[in-house]
Amino acid sequence: MKKKLILDVDTGIDDAIGILLAIKSRQFDILGITTVSGNVSLESATLNTCKILDLLEEKDIPVIKGADSPILRKPFFEHRIHGEDGLGGALKDVPITHKYSEGFAPDFIINSILSFPGEVTLVLTGPLTNLALAVKKCPQITKHVKEVIFMGGVVKGVGNVTPTSEFNTFVDPEAAKIVLHAGFESIIQVGLDVTRKALLTEEHIKLLKNEKLARYINGSTADYQQKYMERYGMRACAMHDPLAVGIAINRNIVSSEKHYVDVETKSELCDGQLVCDFQNRLNKPANLQVCLHVDSEAFFELFIAILNS
Ligand code: RIB
Ligand code: CA
């Protein structure tokens, strides 16, 4: 039986590759893909998601729009990384045939979880706005969702948008706080501590036999790889979001620990920082599985095998 899955995305370059991985894995009954403002506007994230479904000639997966801004804050886009269009310029002039569906993502998330209690996995790879709104409207989804996996935060390393904070939790820290305190029984955080070790390189792309996908992935990550080269001296593209999908496919590619984690929302310097109480100094019950190690080789073996399947 395939796992029932909802992907919640702010389709940018790595979200798009995460969507490709989820669909090509054939491990999931993808109930829908919900979109949120994050890397790019809600409109662009939605159109980019439809473009990726067209690329795979996938006609049956509904795309449902969600929040067009964080819960309290203004949108904070990341065009420097993802390009003006959000896909690094790939598929820019491609006509879009996949239409997004009516409805609002938080309602879709609630209805799906309540329709299939204990069966739905949520993989979120953008700001947590849609899930926070869903939890506020229907708190009991925390008891009926099978598991929540989200790409966001950093608990031991440095940030990628401020010295302390990762993009997804920085954009909507209030949403992250709502999600972390909602009482989800099975929730795992896939942060920069592990995703920075899942670096896609040209060697990996050369192993992709599917010409269309290899050309797309190469094209969409080219600028990102160049920027990475300028900053770190090697051409690579961090597979932040695809790793979150990879963990939904095979949990064993990471190791994690359960700790009490909270989010900073009132700080001049550390806003959006995920704070992990490794030493249990606050004496609060653990509320999050925190990924600390990743078997990057195992991830890319899985990644390449699935995209070549
Ligand atoms: O910090 C990386 C995360 O922020 C990824 O999900 C990327 O797509 C952006 O949303
Ligand atoms: Ca993302």
CSV table of C-alpha atoms and ligand atoms in Angstrom, one decimal:
chain,number,residue,atom,x,y,z
A,1,MET,CA,0.0,0.0,0.0
A,2,LYS,CA,1.4,3.4,-1.0
A,3,LYS,CA,1.9,6.0,1.8
A,4,LYS,CA,-0.6,8.8,1.5
A,5,LEU,CA,1.4,12.1,1.1
A,6,ILE,CA,0.8,15.8,1.0
A,7,LEU,CA,3.8,18.0,-0.1
A,8,ASP,CA,3.7,21.6,1.1
A,9,VAL,CA,6.1,23.6,-1.1
A,10,ASP,CA,7.4,27.1,-1.9
A,11,THR,CA,8.6,25.9,-5.2
A,12,GLY,CA,12.0,27.1,-5.7
A,13,ILE,CA,14.8,25.1,-7.2
A,14,ASP,CA,15.1,22.4,-4.5
A,15,ASP,CA,11.4,22.1,-3.8
A,16,ALA,CA,11.0,21.3,-7.5
A,17,ILE,CA,13.6,18.5,-7.3
A,18,GLY,CA,11.9,17.2,-4.1
A,19,ILE,CA,8.6,17.0,-6.1
A,20,LEU,CA,10.3,15.1,-8.9
A,21,LEU,CA,11.8,12.7,-6.3
A,22,ALA,CA,8.5,12.1,-4.6
A,23,ILE,CA,6.6,11.4,-7.9
A,24,LYS,CA,9.3,9.3,-9.5
A,25,SER,CA,9.7,7.2,-6.3
A,26,ARG,CA,6.2,5.7,-6.9
A,27,GLN,CA,6.2,5.1,-3.1
A,28,PHE,CA,3.4,7.6,-2.5
A,29,ASP,CA,-0.3,8.2,-3.1
A,30,ILE,CA,0.2,11.9,-3.4
A,31,LEU,CA,-3.1,13.4,-2.3
A,32,GLY,CA,-2.1,16.9,-3.3
A,33,ILE,CA,0.7,19.5,-3.4
A,34,THR,CA,-0.1,22.6,-1.4
A,35,THR,CA,1.8,25.9,-2.1
A,36,VAL,CA,2.9,28.7,0.1
A,37,SER,CA,4.7,32.0,-0.1
A,38,GLY,CA,8.4,31.6,0.6
A,39,ASN,CA,11.3,31.5,-1.8
A,40,VAL,CA,9.0,33.3,-4.3
A,41,SER,CA,5.4,34.6,-4.2
A,42,LEU,CA,2.5,32.2,-3.8
A,43,GLU,CA,1.6,32.7,-7.5
A,44,SER,CA,5.1,31.8,-8.7
A,45,ALA,CA,5.4,28.9,-6.3
A,46,THR,CA,2.0,27.6,-7.6
A,47,LEU,CA,2.9,28.1,-11.3
A,48,ASN,CA,6.4,26.5,-10.8
A,49,THR,CA,4.7,23.5,-9.1
A,50,CYS,CA,2.4,23.1,-12.1
A,51,LYS,CA,5.4,23.4,-14.5
A,52,ILE,CA,7.1,20.5,-12.7
A,53,LEU,CA,3.9,18.3,-12.9
A,54,ASP,CA,3.8,19.1,-16.7
A,55,LEU,CA,7.5,18.2,-17.0
A,56,LEU,CA,6.5,14.7,-15.6
A,57,GLU,CA,3.3,14.7,-17.6
A,58,GLU,CA,1.6,14.2,-14.3
A,59,LYS,CA,-2.1,15.2,-14.7
A,60,ASP,CA,-3.8,13.8,-11.6
A,61,ILE,CA,-2.1,15.4,-8.7
A,62,PRO,CA,-4.1,18.5,-7.4
A,63,VAL,CA,-2.2,21.7,-6.7
A,64,ILE,CA,-3.9,23.8,-4.0
A,65,LYS,CA,-2.8,27.3,-3.1
A,66,GLY,CA,-2.2,28.3,0.5
A,67,ALA,CA,-1.0,31.4,2.3
A,68,ASP,CA,0.2,34.3,0.3
A,69,SER,CA,2.1,35.7,3.2
A,70,PRO,CA,3.5,34.6,6.6
A,71,ILE,CA,1.1,34.7,9.6
A,72,LEU,CA,2.3,38.1,10.9
A,73,ARG,CA,5.2,39.2,8.8
A,74,LYS,CA,5.7,40.5,5.3
A,75,PRO,CA,6.8,38.0,2.6
A,76,PHE,CA,10.6,37.7,2.3
A,77,PHE,CA,11.5,36.2,-1.1
A,78,GLU,CA,14.9,34.6,-2.0
A,79,HIS,CA,15.3,35.5,-5.7
A,80,ARG,CA,19.1,35.8,-5.3
A,81,ILE,CA,19.2,32.0,-4.9
A,82,HIS,CA,16.2,30.8,-6.9
A,83,GLY,CA,16.2,33.4,-9.7
A,84,GLU,CA,13.4,35.7,-10.8
A,85,ASP,CA,11.2,32.8,-11.8
A,86,GLY,CA,12.1,30.6,-8.9
A,87,LEU,CA,13.4,27.7,-10.9
A,88,GLY,CA,16.8,29.1,-11.8
A,89,GLY,CA,15.4,30.2,-15.2
A,90,ALA,CA,14.7,26.6,-16.3
A,91,LEU,CA,11.2,26.1,-18.0
A,92,LYS,CA,10.9,29.9,-18.1
A,93,ASP,CA,9.0,30.1,-21.4
A,94,VAL,CA,7.3,26.7,-21.2
A,95,PRO,CA,3.5,26.9,-21.5
A,96,ILE,CA,1.7,25.6,-18.4
A,97,THR,CA,-1.2,23.0,-18.9
A,98,HIS,CA,-1.6,21.8,-15.3
A,99,LYS,CA,-4.2,24.0,-13.6
A,100,TYR,CA,-4.2,24.6,-9.9
A,101,SER,CA,-7.4,23.5,-8.0
A,102,GLU,CA,-10.0,25.5,-6.1
A,103,GLY,CA,-9.7,25.6,-2.4
A,104,PHE,CA,-7.3,26.7,0.3
A,105,ALA,CA,-4.3,24.6,1.4
A,106,PRO,CA,-5.0,24.6,5.1
A,107,ASP,CA,-8.5,23.3,4.5
A,108,PHE,CA,-7.2,20.7,2.1
A,109,ILE,CA,-4.6,19.6,4.7
A,110,ILE,CA,-7.4,19.3,7.4
A,111,ASN,CA,-9.9,17.5,5.2
A,112,SER,CA,-7.2,15.0,3.9
A,113,ILE,CA,-6.0,14.1,7.4
A,114,LEU,CA,-9.5,13.7,8.8
A,115,SER,CA,-10.6,11.6,5.7
A,116,PHE,CA,-7.6,9.2,6.2
A,117,PRO,CA,-6.9,9.2,10.0
A,118,GLY,CA,-3.5,7.8,10.8
A,119,GLU,CA,-2.5,7.5,7.2
A,120,VAL,CA,-1.3,10.9,5.9
A,121,THR,CA,2.4,12.0,5.9
A,122,LEU,CA,3.0,15.7,5.5
A,123,VAL,CA,6.3,16.7,4.0
A,124,LEU,CA,6.8,20.5,4.2
A,125,THR,CA,9.7,22.2,2.4
A,126,GLY,CA,8.8,25.9,2.8
A,127,PRO,CA,7.7,28.2,5.6
A,128,LEU,CA,5.2,26.4,7.9
A,129,THR,CA,2.4,28.9,7.4
A,130,ASN,CA,-0.2,26.5,5.9
A,131,LEU,CA,0.3,23.9,8.6
A,132,ALA,CA,0.1,26.5,11.3
A,133,LEU,CA,-3.2,27.8,9.9
A,134,ALA,CA,-4.5,24.3,9.6
A,135,VAL,CA,-3.6,23.5,13.3
A,136,LYS,CA,-5.2,26.7,14.5
A,137,LYS,CA,-8.4,25.9,12.7
A,138,CYS,CA,-8.5,22.2,13.6
A,139,PRO,CA,-6.2,21.3,16.5
A,140,GLN,CA,-7.2,17.6,16.3
A,141,ILE,CA,-5.3,17.0,13.1
A,142,THR,CA,-2.2,16.6,15.4
A,143,LYS,CA,-3.7,13.4,16.6
A,144,HIS,CA,-4.7,12.0,13.2
A,145,VAL,CA,-1.8,12.8,11.0
A,146,LYS,CA,0.6,9.9,10.5
A,147,GLU,CA,3.8,12.0,10.6
A,148,VAL,CA,5.1,15.5,9.8
A,149,ILE,CA,8.5,15.9,8.2
A,150,PHE,CA,9.7,19.5,7.6
A,151,MET,CA,12.8,21.0,6.1
A,152,GLY,CA,13.7,24.0,8.3
A,153,GLY,CA,15.9,25.4,11.0
A,154,VAL,CA,19.4,24.7,12.1
A,155,VAL,CA,20.3,23.5,15.6
A,156,LYS,CA,24.1,23.2,15.7
A,157,GLY,CA,25.4,25.1,12.6
A,158,VAL,CA,25.0,28.6,11.4
A,159,GLY,CA,22.0,30.1,9.5
A,160,ASN,CA,21.7,30.7,5.8
A,161,VAL,CA,19.8,33.9,5.9
A,162,THR,CA,21.0,35.4,9.1
A,163,PRO,CA,23.9,34.3,11.3
A,164,THR,CA,21.6,32.1,13.4
A,165,SER,CA,18.5,31.4,11.3
A,166,GLU,CA,17.5,29.2,8.4
A,167,PHE,CA,15.3,30.6,5.6
A,168,ASN,CA,12.0,28.7,6.2
A,169,THR,CA,11.9,29.3,10.0
A,170,PHE,CA,13.1,32.9,9.5
A,171,VAL,CA,10.3,33.8,7.0
A,172,ASP,CA,7.6,32.6,9.4
A,173,PRO,CA,8.8,32.0,12.9
A,174,GLU,CA,5.3,32.4,14.4
A,175,ALA,CA,4.1,29.6,12.2
A,176,ALA,CA,7.1,27.4,13.3
A,177,LYS,CA,6.3,28.2,16.9
A,178,ILE,CA,2.6,27.2,16.5
A,179,VAL,CA,3.6,23.9,14.8
A,180,LEU,CA,6.3,23.0,17.4
A,181,HIS,CA,3.8,23.6,20.3
A,182,ALA,CA,0.8,22.0,18.6
A,183,GLY,CA,1.4,18.5,20.1
A,184,PHE,CA,2.2,16.5,17.0
A,185,GLU,CA,3.2,13.0,18.1
A,186,SER,CA,5.5,12.2,15.1
A,187,ILE,CA,7.3,15.3,13.8
A,188,ILE,CA,10.9,15.4,12.5
A,189,GLN,CA,13.0,18.4,11.7
A,190,VAL,CA,15.3,18.2,8.7
A,191,GLY,CA,17.6,21.2,9.1
A,192,LEU,CA,20.7,22.6,7.6
A,193,ASP,CA,22.8,20.5,10.0
A,194,VAL,CA,22.0,17.6,7.6
A,195,THR,CA,20.9,19.2,4.4
A,196,ARG,CA,24.2,21.0,3.9
A,197,LYS,CA,25.8,17.6,3.6
A,198,ALA,CA,23.4,16.5,0.8
A,199,LEU,CA,25.3,18.4,-2.0
A,200,LEU,CA,24.3,17.7,-5.6
A,201,THR,CA,27.4,17.9,-7.8
A,202,GLU,CA,28.0,17.5,-11.6
A,203,GLU,CA,29.2,14.0,-10.9
A,204,HIS,CA,25.8,13.1,-9.6
A,205,ILE,CA,24.0,14.8,-12.5
A,206,LYS,CA,26.2,12.8,-15.0
A,207,LEU,CA,24.8,9.6,-13.5
A,208,LEU,CA,21.2,10.6,-14.3
A,209,LYS,CA,20.2,8.6,-17.4
A,210,ASN,CA,16.8,10.3,-17.9
A,211,GLU,CA,17.9,13.0,-20.4
A,212,LYS,CA,14.9,15.3,-19.8
A,213,LEU,CA,15.3,15.2,-16.0
A,214,ALA,CA,19.1,15.6,-16.2
A,215,ARG,CA,18.8,18.6,-18.5
A,216,TYR,CA,16.2,20.2,-16.2
A,217,ILE,CA,18.1,19.6,-13.0
A,218,ASN,CA,21.4,20.8,-14.6
A,219,GLY,CA,19.7,23.9,-16.0
A,220,SER,CA,17.8,24.8,-12.9
A,221,THR,CA,20.8,24.4,-10.5
A,222,ALA,CA,23.5,26.0,-12.8
A,223,ASP,CA,23.3,29.5,-11.3
A,224,TYR,CA,23.0,28.1,-7.7
A,225,GLN,CA,26.1,25.9,-8.3
A,226,GLN,CA,28.0,28.9,-9.6
A,227,LYS,CA,27.0,31.0,-6.5
A,228,TYR,CA,28.0,28.0,-4.3
A,229,MET,CA,31.4,27.9,-6.1
A,230,GLU,CA,32.0,31.6,-5.5
A,231,ARG,CA,31.2,31.3,-1.8
A,232,TYR,CA,32.6,27.8,-0.9
A,233,GLY,CA,35.1,27.0,-3.8
A,234,MET,CA,33.2,24.0,-5.2
A,235,ARG,CA,30.2,23.7,-7.6
A,236,ALA,CA,27.3,22.1,-5.8
A,237,CYS,CA,23.6,22.6,-4.9
A,238,ALA,CA,22.3,21.7,-1.4
A,239,MET,CA,19.4,19.2,-1.7
A,240,HIS,CA,17.6,20.7,1.3
A,241,ASP,CA,14.1,19.8,0.2
A,242,PRO,CA,14.8,16.5,-1.6
A,243,LEU,CA,16.5,15.2,1.6
A,244,ALA,CA,13.2,15.8,3.4
A,245,VAL,CA,11.4,13.7,0.7
A,246,GLY,CA,14.2,11.1,0.9
A,247,ILE,CA,13.6,10.7,4.6
A,248,ALA,CA,9.9,10.1,3.9
A,249,ILE,CA,11.0,7.3,1.6
A,250,ASN,CA,13.7,5.8,3.8
A,251,ARG,CA,14.0,7.1,7.4
A,252,ASN,CA,17.3,5.2,7.8
A,253,ILE,CA,19.4,7.7,5.8
A,254,VAL,CA,19.4,10.0,8.9
A,255,SER,CA,19.8,9.6,12.6
A,256,SER,CA,17.9,11.9,14.9
A,257,GLU,CA,17.4,12.7,18.6
A,258,LYS,CA,14.3,13.8,20.4
A,259,HIS,CA,14.6,17.2,22.2
A,260,TYR,CA,12.6,20.2,23.4
A,261,VAL,CA,12.9,22.8,20.6
A,262,ASP,CA,11.5,26.3,20.5
A,263,VAL,CA,11.7,29.2,18.0
A,264,GLU,CA,12.9,32.8,18.7
A,265,THR,CA,10.3,35.4,17.6
A,266,LYS,CA,11.2,38.5,19.5
A,267,SER,CA,14.9,39.0,18.9
A,268,GLU,CA,16.8,41.7,17.0
A,269,LEU,CA,19.7,39.4,16.1
A,270,CYS,CA,18.3,35.9,16.3
A,271,ASP,CA,14.7,36.1,15.0
A,272,GLY,CA,13.6,32.8,13.5
A,273,GLN,CA,16.3,30.8,15.2
A,274,LEU,CA,15.4,27.2,16.2
A,275,VAL,CA,16.7,26.7,19.7
A,276,CYS,CA,17.3,23.1,20.7
A,277,ASP,CA,17.6,22.3,24.4
A,278,PHE,CA,20.2,19.5,24.1
A,279,GLN,CA,21.0,19.6,27.8
A,280,ASN,CA,17.3,19.8,28.9
A,281,ARG,CA,18.1,23.0,30.9
A,282,LEU,CA,14.5,24.1,30.5
A,283,ASN,CA,13.2,20.8,31.8
A,284,LYS,CA,10.4,20.8,29.2
A,285,PRO,CA,9.1,17.6,27.4
A,286,ALA,CA,10.8,16.8,24.1
A,287,ASN,CA,8.6,17.9,21.2
A,288,LEU,CA,10.7,17.3,18.1
A,289,GLN,CA,12.9,14.6,16.4
A,290,VAL,CA,16.0,16.6,15.3
A,291,CYS,CA,18.1,15.2,12.5
A,292,LEU,CA,21.8,15.3,13.4
A,293,HIS,CA,23.5,13.0,10.9
A,294,VAL,CA,22.9,12.0,7.3
A,295,ASP,CA,24.3,9.2,5.2
A,296,SER,CA,24.8,11.4,2.2
A,297,GLU,CA,26.0,8.5,0.0
A,298,ALA,CA,22.9,6.5,0.8
A,299,PHE,CA,20.8,9.5,0.0
A,300,PHE,CA,22.3,10.1,-3.4
A,301,GLU,CA,22.2,6.3,-4.2
A,302,LEU,CA,18.4,6.5,-3.5
A,303,PHE,CA,18.1,9.9,-5.4
A,304,ILE,CA,19.8,8.6,-8.6
A,305,ALA,CA,18.2,5.2,-8.5
A,306,ILE,CA,14.7,6.8,-8.3
A,307,LEU,CA,15.3,9.4,-10.9
A,308,ASN,CA,16.7,6.8,-13.2
A,309,SER,CA,13.8,4.4,-12.6
B,1,RIB,O1,16.9,27.0,3.8
B,1,RIB,C1,16.6,26.2,2.7
B,1,RIB,C2,15.1,26.2,2.5
B,1,RIB,O2,14.6,27.5,2.2
B,1,RIB,C3,14.7,25.3,1.3
B,1,RIB,O3,13.4,24.8,1.6
B,1,RIB,C4,14.6,26.3,0.2
B,1,RIB,O4,13.7,25.9,-0.8
B,1,RIB,C5,14.1,27.5,0.9
B,1,RIB,O5,12.7,27.3,1.0
B,2,CA,CA,11.6,25.2,-0.1
